[in-house]
Coordinates of C-alpha atoms and ligand atoms in Angstrom, one line a residue:
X1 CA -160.9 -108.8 -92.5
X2 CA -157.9 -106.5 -91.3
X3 CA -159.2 -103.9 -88.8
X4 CA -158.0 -100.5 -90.0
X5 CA -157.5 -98.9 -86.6
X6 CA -155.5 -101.2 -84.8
X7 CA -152.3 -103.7 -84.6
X8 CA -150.4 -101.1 -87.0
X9 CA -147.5 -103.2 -88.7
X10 CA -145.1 -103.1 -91.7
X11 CA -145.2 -104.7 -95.2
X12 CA -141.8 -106.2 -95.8
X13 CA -141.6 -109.0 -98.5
X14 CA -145.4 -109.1 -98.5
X15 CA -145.7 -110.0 -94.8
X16 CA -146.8 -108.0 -91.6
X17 CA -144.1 -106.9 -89.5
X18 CA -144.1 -105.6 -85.9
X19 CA -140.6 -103.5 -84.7
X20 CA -138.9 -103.9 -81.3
X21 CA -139.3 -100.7 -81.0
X22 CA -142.8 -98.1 -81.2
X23 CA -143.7 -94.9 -82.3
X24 CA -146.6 -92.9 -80.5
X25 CA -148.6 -91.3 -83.3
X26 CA -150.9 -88.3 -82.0
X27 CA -154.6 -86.8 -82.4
X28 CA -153.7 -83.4 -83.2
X29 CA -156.8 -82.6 -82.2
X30 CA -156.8 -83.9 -78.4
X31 CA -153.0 -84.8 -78.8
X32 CA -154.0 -88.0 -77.2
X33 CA -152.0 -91.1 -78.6
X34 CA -154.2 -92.7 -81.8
X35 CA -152.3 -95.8 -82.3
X36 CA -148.6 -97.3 -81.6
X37 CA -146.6 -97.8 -85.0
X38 CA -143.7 -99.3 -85.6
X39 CA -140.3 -98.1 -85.4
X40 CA -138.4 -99.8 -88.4
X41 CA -134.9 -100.8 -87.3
X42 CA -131.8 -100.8 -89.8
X43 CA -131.7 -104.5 -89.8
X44 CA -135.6 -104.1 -90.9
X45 CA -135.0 -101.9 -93.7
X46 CA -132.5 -103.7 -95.4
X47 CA -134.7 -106.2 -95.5
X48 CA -137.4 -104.4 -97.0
X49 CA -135.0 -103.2 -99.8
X50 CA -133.7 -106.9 -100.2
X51 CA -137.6 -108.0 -100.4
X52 CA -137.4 -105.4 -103.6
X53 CA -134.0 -106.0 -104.5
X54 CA -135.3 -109.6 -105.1
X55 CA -139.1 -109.1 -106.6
X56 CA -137.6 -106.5 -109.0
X57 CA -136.9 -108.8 -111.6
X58 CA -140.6 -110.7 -111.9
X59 CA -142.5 -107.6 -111.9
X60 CA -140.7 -105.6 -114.7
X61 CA -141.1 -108.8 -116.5
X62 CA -145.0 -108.9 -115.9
X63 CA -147.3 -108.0 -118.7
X64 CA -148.1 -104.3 -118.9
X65 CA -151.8 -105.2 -118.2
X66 CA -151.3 -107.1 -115.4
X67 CA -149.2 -104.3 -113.8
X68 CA -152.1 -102.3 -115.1
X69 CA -154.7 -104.5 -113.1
X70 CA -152.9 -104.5 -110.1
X71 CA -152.4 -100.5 -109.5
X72 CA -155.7 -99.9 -110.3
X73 CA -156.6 -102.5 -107.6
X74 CA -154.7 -100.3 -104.9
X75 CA -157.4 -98.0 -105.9
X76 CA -160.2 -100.3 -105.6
X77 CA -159.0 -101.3 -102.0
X78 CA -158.8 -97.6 -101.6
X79 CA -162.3 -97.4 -102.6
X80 CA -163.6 -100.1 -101.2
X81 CA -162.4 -98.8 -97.3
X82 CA -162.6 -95.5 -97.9
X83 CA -164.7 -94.8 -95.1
X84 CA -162.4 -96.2 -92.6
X85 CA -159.5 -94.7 -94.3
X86 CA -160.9 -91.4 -93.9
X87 CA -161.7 -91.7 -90.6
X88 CA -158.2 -93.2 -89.6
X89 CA -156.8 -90.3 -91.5
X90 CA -158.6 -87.6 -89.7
X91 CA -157.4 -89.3 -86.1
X92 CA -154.0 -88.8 -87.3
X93 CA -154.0 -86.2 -89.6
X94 CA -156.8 -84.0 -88.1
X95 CA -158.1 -82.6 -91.1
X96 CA -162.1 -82.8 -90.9
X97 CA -163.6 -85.7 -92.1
X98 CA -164.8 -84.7 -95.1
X99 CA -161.6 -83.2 -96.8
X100 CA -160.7 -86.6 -95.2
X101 CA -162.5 -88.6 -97.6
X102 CA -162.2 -86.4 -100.6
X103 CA -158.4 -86.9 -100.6
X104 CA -159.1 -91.1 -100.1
X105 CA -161.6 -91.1 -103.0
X106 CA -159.1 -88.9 -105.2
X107 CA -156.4 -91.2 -104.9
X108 CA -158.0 -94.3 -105.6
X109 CA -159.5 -92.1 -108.5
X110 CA -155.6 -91.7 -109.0
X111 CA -154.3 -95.0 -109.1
X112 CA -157.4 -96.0 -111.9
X113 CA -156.5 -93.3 -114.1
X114 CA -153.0 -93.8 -114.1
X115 CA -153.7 -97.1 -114.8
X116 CA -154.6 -96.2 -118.1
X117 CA -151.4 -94.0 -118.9
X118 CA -149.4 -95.0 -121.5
X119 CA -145.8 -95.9 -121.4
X120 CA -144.4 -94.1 -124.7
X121 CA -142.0 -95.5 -127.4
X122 CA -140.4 -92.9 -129.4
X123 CA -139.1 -94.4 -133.0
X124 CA -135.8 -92.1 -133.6
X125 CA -135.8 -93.5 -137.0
X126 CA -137.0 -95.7 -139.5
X127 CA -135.5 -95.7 -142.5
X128 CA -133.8 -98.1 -145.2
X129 CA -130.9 -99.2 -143.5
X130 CA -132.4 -99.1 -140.0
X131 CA -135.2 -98.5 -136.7
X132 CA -134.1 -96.4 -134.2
X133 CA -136.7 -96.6 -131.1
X134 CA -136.4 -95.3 -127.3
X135 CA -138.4 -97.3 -124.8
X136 CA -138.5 -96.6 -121.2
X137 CA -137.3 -99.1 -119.2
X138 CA -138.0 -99.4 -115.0
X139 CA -134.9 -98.0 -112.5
X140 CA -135.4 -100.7 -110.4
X141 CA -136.3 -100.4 -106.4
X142 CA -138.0 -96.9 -105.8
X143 CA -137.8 -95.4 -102.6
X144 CA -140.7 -93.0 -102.0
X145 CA -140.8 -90.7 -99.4
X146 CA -143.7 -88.6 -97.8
X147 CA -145.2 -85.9 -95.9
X148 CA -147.6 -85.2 -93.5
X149 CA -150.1 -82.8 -95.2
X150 CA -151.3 -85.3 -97.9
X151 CA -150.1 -88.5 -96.5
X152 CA -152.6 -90.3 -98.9
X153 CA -152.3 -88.8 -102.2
X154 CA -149.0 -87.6 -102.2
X155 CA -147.8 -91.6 -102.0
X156 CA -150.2 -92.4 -104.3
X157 CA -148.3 -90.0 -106.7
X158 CA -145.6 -92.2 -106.3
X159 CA -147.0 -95.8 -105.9
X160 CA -148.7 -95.8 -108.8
X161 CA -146.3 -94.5 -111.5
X162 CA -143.6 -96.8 -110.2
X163 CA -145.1 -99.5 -110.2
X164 CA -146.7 -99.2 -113.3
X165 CA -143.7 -98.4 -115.0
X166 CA -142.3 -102.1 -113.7
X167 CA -140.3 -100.8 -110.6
X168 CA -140.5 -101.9 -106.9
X169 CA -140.8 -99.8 -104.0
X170 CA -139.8 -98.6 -100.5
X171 CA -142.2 -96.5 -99.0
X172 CA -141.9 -94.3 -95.8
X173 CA -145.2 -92.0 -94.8
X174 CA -144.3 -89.4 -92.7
X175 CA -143.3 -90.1 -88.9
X176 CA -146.3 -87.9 -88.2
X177 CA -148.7 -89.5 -90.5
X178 CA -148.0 -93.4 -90.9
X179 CA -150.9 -95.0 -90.3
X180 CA -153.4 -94.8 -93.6
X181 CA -150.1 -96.4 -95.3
X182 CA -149.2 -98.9 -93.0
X183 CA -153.0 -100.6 -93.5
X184 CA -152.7 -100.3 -97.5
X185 CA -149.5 -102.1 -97.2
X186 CA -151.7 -104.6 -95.1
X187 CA -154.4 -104.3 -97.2
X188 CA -152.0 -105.0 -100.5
X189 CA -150.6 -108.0 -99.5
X190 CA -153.6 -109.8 -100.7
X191 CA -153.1 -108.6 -103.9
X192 CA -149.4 -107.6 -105.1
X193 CA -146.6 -109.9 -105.5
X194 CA -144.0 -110.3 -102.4
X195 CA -141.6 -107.7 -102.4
X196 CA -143.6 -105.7 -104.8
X197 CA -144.6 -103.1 -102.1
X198 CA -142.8 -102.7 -99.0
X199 CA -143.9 -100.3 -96.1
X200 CA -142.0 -98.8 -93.9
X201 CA -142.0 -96.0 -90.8
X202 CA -140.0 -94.8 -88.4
X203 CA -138.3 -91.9 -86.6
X204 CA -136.3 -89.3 -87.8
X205 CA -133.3 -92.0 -88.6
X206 CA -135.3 -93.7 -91.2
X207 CA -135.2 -91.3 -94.0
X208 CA -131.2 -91.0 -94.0
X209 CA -130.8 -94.5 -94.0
X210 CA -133.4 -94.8 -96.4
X211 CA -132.2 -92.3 -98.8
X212 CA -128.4 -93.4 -98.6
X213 CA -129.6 -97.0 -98.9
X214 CA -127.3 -98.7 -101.6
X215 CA -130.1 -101.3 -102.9
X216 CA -132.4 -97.9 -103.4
X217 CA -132.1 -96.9 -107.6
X218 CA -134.6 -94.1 -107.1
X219 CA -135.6 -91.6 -104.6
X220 CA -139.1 -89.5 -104.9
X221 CA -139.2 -87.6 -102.4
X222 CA -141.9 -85.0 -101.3
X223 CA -141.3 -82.6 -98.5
X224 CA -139.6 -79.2 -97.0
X225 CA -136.8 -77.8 -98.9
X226 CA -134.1 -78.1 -96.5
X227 CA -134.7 -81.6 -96.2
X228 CA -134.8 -81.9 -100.3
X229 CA -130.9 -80.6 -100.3
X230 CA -130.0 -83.1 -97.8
X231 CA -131.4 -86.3 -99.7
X232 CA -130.1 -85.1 -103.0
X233 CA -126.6 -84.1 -101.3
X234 CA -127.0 -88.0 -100.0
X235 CA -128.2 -89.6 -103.3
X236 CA -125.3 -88.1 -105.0
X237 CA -122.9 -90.2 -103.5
X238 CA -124.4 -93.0 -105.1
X239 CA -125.7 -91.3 -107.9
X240 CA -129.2 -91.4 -107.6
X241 CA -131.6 -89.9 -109.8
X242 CA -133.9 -87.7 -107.6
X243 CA -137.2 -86.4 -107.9
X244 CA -137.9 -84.0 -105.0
X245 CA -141.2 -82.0 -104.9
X246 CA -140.2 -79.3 -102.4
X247 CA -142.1 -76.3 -100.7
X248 CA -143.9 -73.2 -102.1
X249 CA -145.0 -69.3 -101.6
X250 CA -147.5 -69.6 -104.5
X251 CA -148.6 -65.8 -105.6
X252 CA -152.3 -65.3 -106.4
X253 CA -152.5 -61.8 -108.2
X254 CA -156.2 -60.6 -108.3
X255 CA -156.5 -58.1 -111.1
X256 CA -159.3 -55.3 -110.3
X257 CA -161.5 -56.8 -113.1
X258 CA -162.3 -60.0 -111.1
X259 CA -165.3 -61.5 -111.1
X260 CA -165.7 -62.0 -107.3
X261 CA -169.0 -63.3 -106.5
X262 CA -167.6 -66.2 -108.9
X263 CA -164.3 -66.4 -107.1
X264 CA -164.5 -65.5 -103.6
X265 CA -164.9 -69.4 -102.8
X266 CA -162.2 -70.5 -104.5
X267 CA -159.7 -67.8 -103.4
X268 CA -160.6 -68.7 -99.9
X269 CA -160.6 -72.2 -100.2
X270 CA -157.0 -72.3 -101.5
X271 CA -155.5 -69.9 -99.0
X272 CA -157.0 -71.8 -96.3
X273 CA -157.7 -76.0 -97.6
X274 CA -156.4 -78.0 -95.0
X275 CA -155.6 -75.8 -92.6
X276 CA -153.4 -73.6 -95.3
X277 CA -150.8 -77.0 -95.0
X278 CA -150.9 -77.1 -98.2
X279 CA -147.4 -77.1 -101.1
X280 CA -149.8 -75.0 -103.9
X281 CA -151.8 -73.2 -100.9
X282 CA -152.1 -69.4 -101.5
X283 CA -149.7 -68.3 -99.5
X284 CA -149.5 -64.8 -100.5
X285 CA -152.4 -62.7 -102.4
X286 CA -151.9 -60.1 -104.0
X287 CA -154.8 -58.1 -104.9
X288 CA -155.0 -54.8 -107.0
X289 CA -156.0 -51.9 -105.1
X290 CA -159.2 -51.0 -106.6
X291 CA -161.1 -54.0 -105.4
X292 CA -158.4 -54.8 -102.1
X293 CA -161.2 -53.7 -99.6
X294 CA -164.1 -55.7 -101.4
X295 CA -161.7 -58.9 -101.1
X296 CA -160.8 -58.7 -97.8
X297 CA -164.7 -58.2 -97.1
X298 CA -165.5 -61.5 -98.9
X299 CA -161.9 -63.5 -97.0
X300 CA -162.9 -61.7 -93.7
X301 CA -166.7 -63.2 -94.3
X302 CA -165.9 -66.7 -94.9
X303 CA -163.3 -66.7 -92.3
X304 CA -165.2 -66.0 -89.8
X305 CA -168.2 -67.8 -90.9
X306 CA -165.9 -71.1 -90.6
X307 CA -165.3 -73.4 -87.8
X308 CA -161.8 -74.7 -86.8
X309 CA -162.0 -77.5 -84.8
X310 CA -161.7 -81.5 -84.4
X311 CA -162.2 -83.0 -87.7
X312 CA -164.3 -85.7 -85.5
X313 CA -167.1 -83.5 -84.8
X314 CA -169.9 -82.2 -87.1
X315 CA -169.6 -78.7 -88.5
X316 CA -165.6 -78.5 -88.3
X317 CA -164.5 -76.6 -91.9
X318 CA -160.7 -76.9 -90.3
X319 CA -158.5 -79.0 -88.1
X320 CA -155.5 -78.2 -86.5
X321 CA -151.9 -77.8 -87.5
X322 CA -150.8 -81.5 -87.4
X323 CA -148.1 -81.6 -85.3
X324 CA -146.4 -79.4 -82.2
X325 CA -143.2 -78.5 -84.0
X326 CA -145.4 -77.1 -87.0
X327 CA -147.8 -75.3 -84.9
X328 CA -145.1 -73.7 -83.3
X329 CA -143.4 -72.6 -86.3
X330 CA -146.9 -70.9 -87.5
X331 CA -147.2 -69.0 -84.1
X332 CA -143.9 -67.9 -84.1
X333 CA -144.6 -66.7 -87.6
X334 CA -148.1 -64.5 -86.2
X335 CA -145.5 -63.9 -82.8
X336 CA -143.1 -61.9 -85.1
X337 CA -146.3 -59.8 -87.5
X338 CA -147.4 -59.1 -83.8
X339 CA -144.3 -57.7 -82.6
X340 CA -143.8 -55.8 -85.6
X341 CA -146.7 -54.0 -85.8
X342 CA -148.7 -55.9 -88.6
X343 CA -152.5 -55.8 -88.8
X344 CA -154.8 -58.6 -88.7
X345 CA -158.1 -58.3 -90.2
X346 CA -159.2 -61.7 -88.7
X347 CA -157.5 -64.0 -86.4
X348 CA -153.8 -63.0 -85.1
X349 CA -154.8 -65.1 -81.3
X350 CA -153.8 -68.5 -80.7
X351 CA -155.4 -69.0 -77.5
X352 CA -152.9 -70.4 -74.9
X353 CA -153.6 -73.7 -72.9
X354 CA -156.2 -76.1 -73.9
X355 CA -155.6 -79.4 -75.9
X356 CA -155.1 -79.4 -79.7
X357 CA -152.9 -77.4 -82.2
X358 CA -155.5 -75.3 -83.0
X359 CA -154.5 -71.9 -85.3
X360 CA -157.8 -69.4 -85.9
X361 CA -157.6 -69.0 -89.8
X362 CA -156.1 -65.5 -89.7
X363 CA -155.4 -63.0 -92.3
X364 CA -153.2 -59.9 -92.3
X365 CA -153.7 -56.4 -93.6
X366 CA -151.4 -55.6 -96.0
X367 CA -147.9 -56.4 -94.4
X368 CA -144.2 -55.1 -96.5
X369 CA -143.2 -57.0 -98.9
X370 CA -140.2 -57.8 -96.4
X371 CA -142.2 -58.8 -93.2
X372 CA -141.7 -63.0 -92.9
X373 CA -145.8 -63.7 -93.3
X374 CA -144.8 -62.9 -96.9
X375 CA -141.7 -64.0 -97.2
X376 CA -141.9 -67.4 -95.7
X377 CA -143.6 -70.6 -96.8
X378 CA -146.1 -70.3 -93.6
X379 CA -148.0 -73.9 -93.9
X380 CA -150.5 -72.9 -91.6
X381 CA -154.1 -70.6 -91.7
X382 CA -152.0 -67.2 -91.9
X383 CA -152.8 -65.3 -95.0
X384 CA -150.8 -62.1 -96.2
X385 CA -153.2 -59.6 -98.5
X386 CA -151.2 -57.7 -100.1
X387 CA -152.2 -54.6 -102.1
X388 CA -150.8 -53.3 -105.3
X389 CA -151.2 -51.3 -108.3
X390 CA -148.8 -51.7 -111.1
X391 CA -148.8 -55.0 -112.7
X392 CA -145.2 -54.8 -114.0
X393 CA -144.4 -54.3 -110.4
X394 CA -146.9 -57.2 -108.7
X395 CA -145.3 -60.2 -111.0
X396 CA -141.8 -58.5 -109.7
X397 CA -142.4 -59.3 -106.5
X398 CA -144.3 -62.3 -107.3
X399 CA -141.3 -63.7 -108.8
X400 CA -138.6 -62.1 -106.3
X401 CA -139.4 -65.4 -104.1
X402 CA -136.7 -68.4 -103.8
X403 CA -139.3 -70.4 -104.3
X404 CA -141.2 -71.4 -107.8
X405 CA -143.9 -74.3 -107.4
X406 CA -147.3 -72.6 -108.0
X407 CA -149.1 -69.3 -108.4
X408 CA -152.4 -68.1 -110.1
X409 CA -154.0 -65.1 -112.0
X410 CA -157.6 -64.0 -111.3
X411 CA -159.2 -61.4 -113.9
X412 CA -162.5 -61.5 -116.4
X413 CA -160.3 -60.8 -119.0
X414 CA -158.8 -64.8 -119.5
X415 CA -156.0 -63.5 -122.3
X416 CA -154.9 -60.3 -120.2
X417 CA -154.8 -63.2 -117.3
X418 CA -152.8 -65.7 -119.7
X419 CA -150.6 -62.9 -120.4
X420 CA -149.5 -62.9 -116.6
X421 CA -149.3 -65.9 -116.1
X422 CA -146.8 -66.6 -118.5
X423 CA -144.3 -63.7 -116.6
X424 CA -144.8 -66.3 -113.3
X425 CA -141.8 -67.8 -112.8
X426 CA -143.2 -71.7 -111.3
X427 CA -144.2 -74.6 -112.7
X428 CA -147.8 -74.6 -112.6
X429 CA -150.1 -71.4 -113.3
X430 CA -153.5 -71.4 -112.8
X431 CA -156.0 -68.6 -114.4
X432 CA -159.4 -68.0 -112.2
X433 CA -159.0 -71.1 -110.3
X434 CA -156.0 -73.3 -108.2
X435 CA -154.7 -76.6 -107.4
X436 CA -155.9 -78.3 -110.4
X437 CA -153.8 -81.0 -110.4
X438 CA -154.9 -84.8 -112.1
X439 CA -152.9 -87.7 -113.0
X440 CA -152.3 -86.4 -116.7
X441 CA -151.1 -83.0 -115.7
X442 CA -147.2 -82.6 -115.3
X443 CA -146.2 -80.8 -112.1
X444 CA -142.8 -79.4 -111.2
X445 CA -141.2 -77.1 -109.0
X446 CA -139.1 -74.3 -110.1
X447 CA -136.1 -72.5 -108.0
X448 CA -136.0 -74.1 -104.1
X449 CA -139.5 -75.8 -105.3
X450 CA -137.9 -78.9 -107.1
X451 CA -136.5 -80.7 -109.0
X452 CA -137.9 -83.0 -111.9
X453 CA -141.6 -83.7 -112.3
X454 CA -144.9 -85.6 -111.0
X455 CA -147.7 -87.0 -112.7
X456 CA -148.0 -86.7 -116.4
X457 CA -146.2 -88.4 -119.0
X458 CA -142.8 -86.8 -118.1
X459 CA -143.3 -87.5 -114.6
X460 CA -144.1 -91.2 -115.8
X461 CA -141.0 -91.1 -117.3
X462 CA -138.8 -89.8 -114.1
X463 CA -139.3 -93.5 -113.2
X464 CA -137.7 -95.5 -116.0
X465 CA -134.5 -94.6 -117.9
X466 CA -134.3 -94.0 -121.3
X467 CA -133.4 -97.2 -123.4
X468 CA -132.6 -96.5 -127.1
X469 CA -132.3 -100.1 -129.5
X470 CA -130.9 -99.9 -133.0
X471 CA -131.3 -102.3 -135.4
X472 CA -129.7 -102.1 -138.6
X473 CA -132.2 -103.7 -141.5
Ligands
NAD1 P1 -140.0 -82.8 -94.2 O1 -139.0 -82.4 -95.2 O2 -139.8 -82.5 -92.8 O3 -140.3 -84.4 -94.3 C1 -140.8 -85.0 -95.4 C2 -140.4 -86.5 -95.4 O4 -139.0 -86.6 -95.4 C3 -140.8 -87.2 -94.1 O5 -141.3 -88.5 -94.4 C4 -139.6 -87.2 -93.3 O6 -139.5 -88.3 -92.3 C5 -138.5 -87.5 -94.3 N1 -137.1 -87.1 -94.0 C6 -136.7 -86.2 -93.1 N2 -135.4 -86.0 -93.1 C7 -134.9 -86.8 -94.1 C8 -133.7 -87.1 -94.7 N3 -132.6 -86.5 -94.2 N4 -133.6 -88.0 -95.7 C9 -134.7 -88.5 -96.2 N5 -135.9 -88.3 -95.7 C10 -136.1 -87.5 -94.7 O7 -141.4 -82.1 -94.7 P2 -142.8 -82.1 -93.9 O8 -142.7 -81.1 -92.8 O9 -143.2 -83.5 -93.6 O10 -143.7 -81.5 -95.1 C11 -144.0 -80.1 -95.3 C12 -143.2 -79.6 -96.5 O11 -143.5 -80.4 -97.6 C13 -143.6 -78.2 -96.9 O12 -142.5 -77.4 -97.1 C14 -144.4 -78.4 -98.1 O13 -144.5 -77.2 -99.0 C15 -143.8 -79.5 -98.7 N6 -144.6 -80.2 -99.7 C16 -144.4 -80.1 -101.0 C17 -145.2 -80.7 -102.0 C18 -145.0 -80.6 -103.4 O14 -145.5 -81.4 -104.2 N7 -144.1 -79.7 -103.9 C19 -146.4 -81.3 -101.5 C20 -146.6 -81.4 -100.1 C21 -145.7 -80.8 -99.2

């Protein structure tokens, strides 16, 4: 039985492997060390992409059912520890237990339905003198590469696809967050062919070596956009296809026809889910100025009716930011709307000493369009309310943002709301809710949010290449 909190090691080639070298990983809560894991050296990860290199060839050549079988099983092993998971993720992660569990028991919700997706074959042509079809063929060894905010479902998001569609894989979790991957590599190995599924982690040298790896035919990557440029600048040396899922400053425009008592939950809940460290968060909310005061009423309410705290202990609705340099970042960000003069309605204090990286949720009154809370990507509890009146104007500035991942419309009247959302320039719009996202819904980052696709059937088919055979009759 493989105890989920302890002797953290490395899946390479199906088999547990321990590094010369360690890498604390921290409570953010307490910042006391949760477990040692393993620091993967070069040597190490060469073999790891050898141990694909090599398996590649019986896996795309396994039945589509087995393949089938065998991600859906990640999500049964998923399921069948969730408890522990959840618990080993809010150690490292901090977010409270029960987000905690929720994000377990969606991904191995994930990994059964896509499962079930179909890989298409397109018939080009069928005529007298000959078939034309397109089938979509695996890239071969898939390097996958991972935050810290999600560090279970946004692998899974790349697990499962790949190996579905016949690849192998290289995974690295975050350096903040390895440890719920490590033990499903452990866990896997009783399942998965060698070589199938290889986990790594490591310090901050692992994802350039990674990523530059010659025996790597695919990179997914999910993270902050500077570090996006850098892997594609590296993958074009060798050509790589990329997929890279990159940061956000998702708009939420609240149109003075909202139906609040509906909404209020959900506009709060995504602003502020997971601590606001979040790619499809709300990160800016725009709200027209005929209802501004009864919304900041109804944000100001919940936030202070919530408890931030260690996502151990009963009645914590937030953790902490999970890790120093981040938590630093975010009260830089509240530093600088404090020195210039910003408003907070709630929040604003990050009390100094004390253990933990622990950010009051915090909202501010609304700040210029020009001040950084609305600028930047804040990843952290810091919301900008932002009031406006002409709609023309509000998807202006919605849309003035480098970035292009996410936004949402809020009204009663769902085809005015439509309307809108079509003017947003990302790749996902939501009307009167957010962060919809399932297995069978493509999602894509516009502008500094991305490049390419996850989930759906064109984010399937980001890991094959297209394969057209023509057979003259
Ligand atoms: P990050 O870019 O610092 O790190 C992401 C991963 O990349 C980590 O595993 C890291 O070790 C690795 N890495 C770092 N340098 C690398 C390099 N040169 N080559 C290859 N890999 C490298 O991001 P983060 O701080 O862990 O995550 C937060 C960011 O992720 C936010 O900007 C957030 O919006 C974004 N994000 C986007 C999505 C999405 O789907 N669009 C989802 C979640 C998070």
């Amino acid at each position: 039985m493989t105890d989920l909190f302890s002797n953290f090691s490395m899946t390479i080639d199906g088999r547990s492997v321990a590094s010369a070298a360690t890498l604390d990983i921290i409570n953010p809560a307490n910042e006391e060390v949760v477990a040692k894991a393993p620091d993967c050296s070069r040597e190490q990860l060469d073999q790891a992409v050898a141990a694909a290199r090599k398996a590649f060839p019986a896996w795309r050549a396994t039945p589509l059912d087995e393949r089938r079988r065998l991600v859906a099983k990640i999500g049964e092993v998923l399921a069948q520890h969730a408890e522990d998971f959840a618990r080993l993720f809010t150690l490292e992660q901090g977010r409270p237990l029960r987000g905690a569990r929720l994000e377990v028991d969606f991904a191995a919700f994930w990994c059964g339905a896509v499962a079930k997706l179909e890989i298409p074959v397109e018939v080009n042509e069928d005529s007298e003198l000959r078939r034309s079809e397109t089938r979509h063929i695996p890239l071969g060894v898939v390097a996958g590469i991972v935050p810290w905010n999600f560090p279970v479902n946004l692998a899974v998001w790349k697990i499962a696809p790949a190996l579905l569609t016949g690849n192998t894989m290289v995974l690295k979790p975050s350096p903040f967050t390895p440890l719920t991957m490590l033990k499903l590599g452990e866990l896997m190995q009783d399942h998965l062919p060698a070589g199938v599924f290889n986990v790594v982690s490591g310090g901050d040298q692992l994802g350039p070596w990674l990523s530059s790896h010659p025996g790597i035919d695919k990179i997914s990557f999910t993270g902050s956009t500077p570090t996006g440029k850098r892997v594609m600048q590296t993958a074009a040396e060798n050509l790589k296809p990329v997929t890279l899922e990159l940061g956000g400053n998702d708009a939420a425009i609240v149109l003075p026809d909202v139906e609040l008592d509906k909404v209020a939950d959900k506009l709060f809940g995504a602003s502020f889910a997971n601590s606001g460290q979040l790619c499809v968060a709300i990160k800016r909310m725009y709200v027209h100025e005929d209802v501004y005061d009864k919304v900041a009423d109804a944000m100001v309410t919940r936030a202070r009716a919530s408890k931030v705290g260690d996502g151990l202990e009963q009645g914590s609705n937030f953790g902490p930011i999970q890790n120093r340099p981040q938590f630093e970042k975010v009260k830089d960000l509240i530093r600088d709307a404090r020195e210039n003069g910003l408003k907070f309605l709630v929040g604003g204090d990050v009390p100094a000493g004390g253990k933990g990286f622990f950010v009051p949720l915090a909202i501010v009154d609304n700040p210029p369009e020009d001040s950084r809370v609305v600028q930047e990507e804040a990843f952290g509890p810091v919301l900008p309310l932002i009031k406006f009146s002409d709609i023309d104007e509000v998807i202006e500035r919605a849309n003035a943002s480098e970035y292009g991942l996410g936004g949402s419309v809020w009204s009663a009247d769902t085809h005015k709301a439509i309307e809108i959302a079509s003017r947003l320039e990302t790749g996902t719009i939501w009307v009167n809710e957010t962060q919809y996202i399932m297995p069978w819904t493509p999602f894509a980052g516009h502008k500094l949010s991305g490049f390419g696709v996850e989930n759906g059937r064109e984010g399937l088919l980001e890991f094959t290449s297209p394969q057209t055979i023509t057979v003259a009759k």
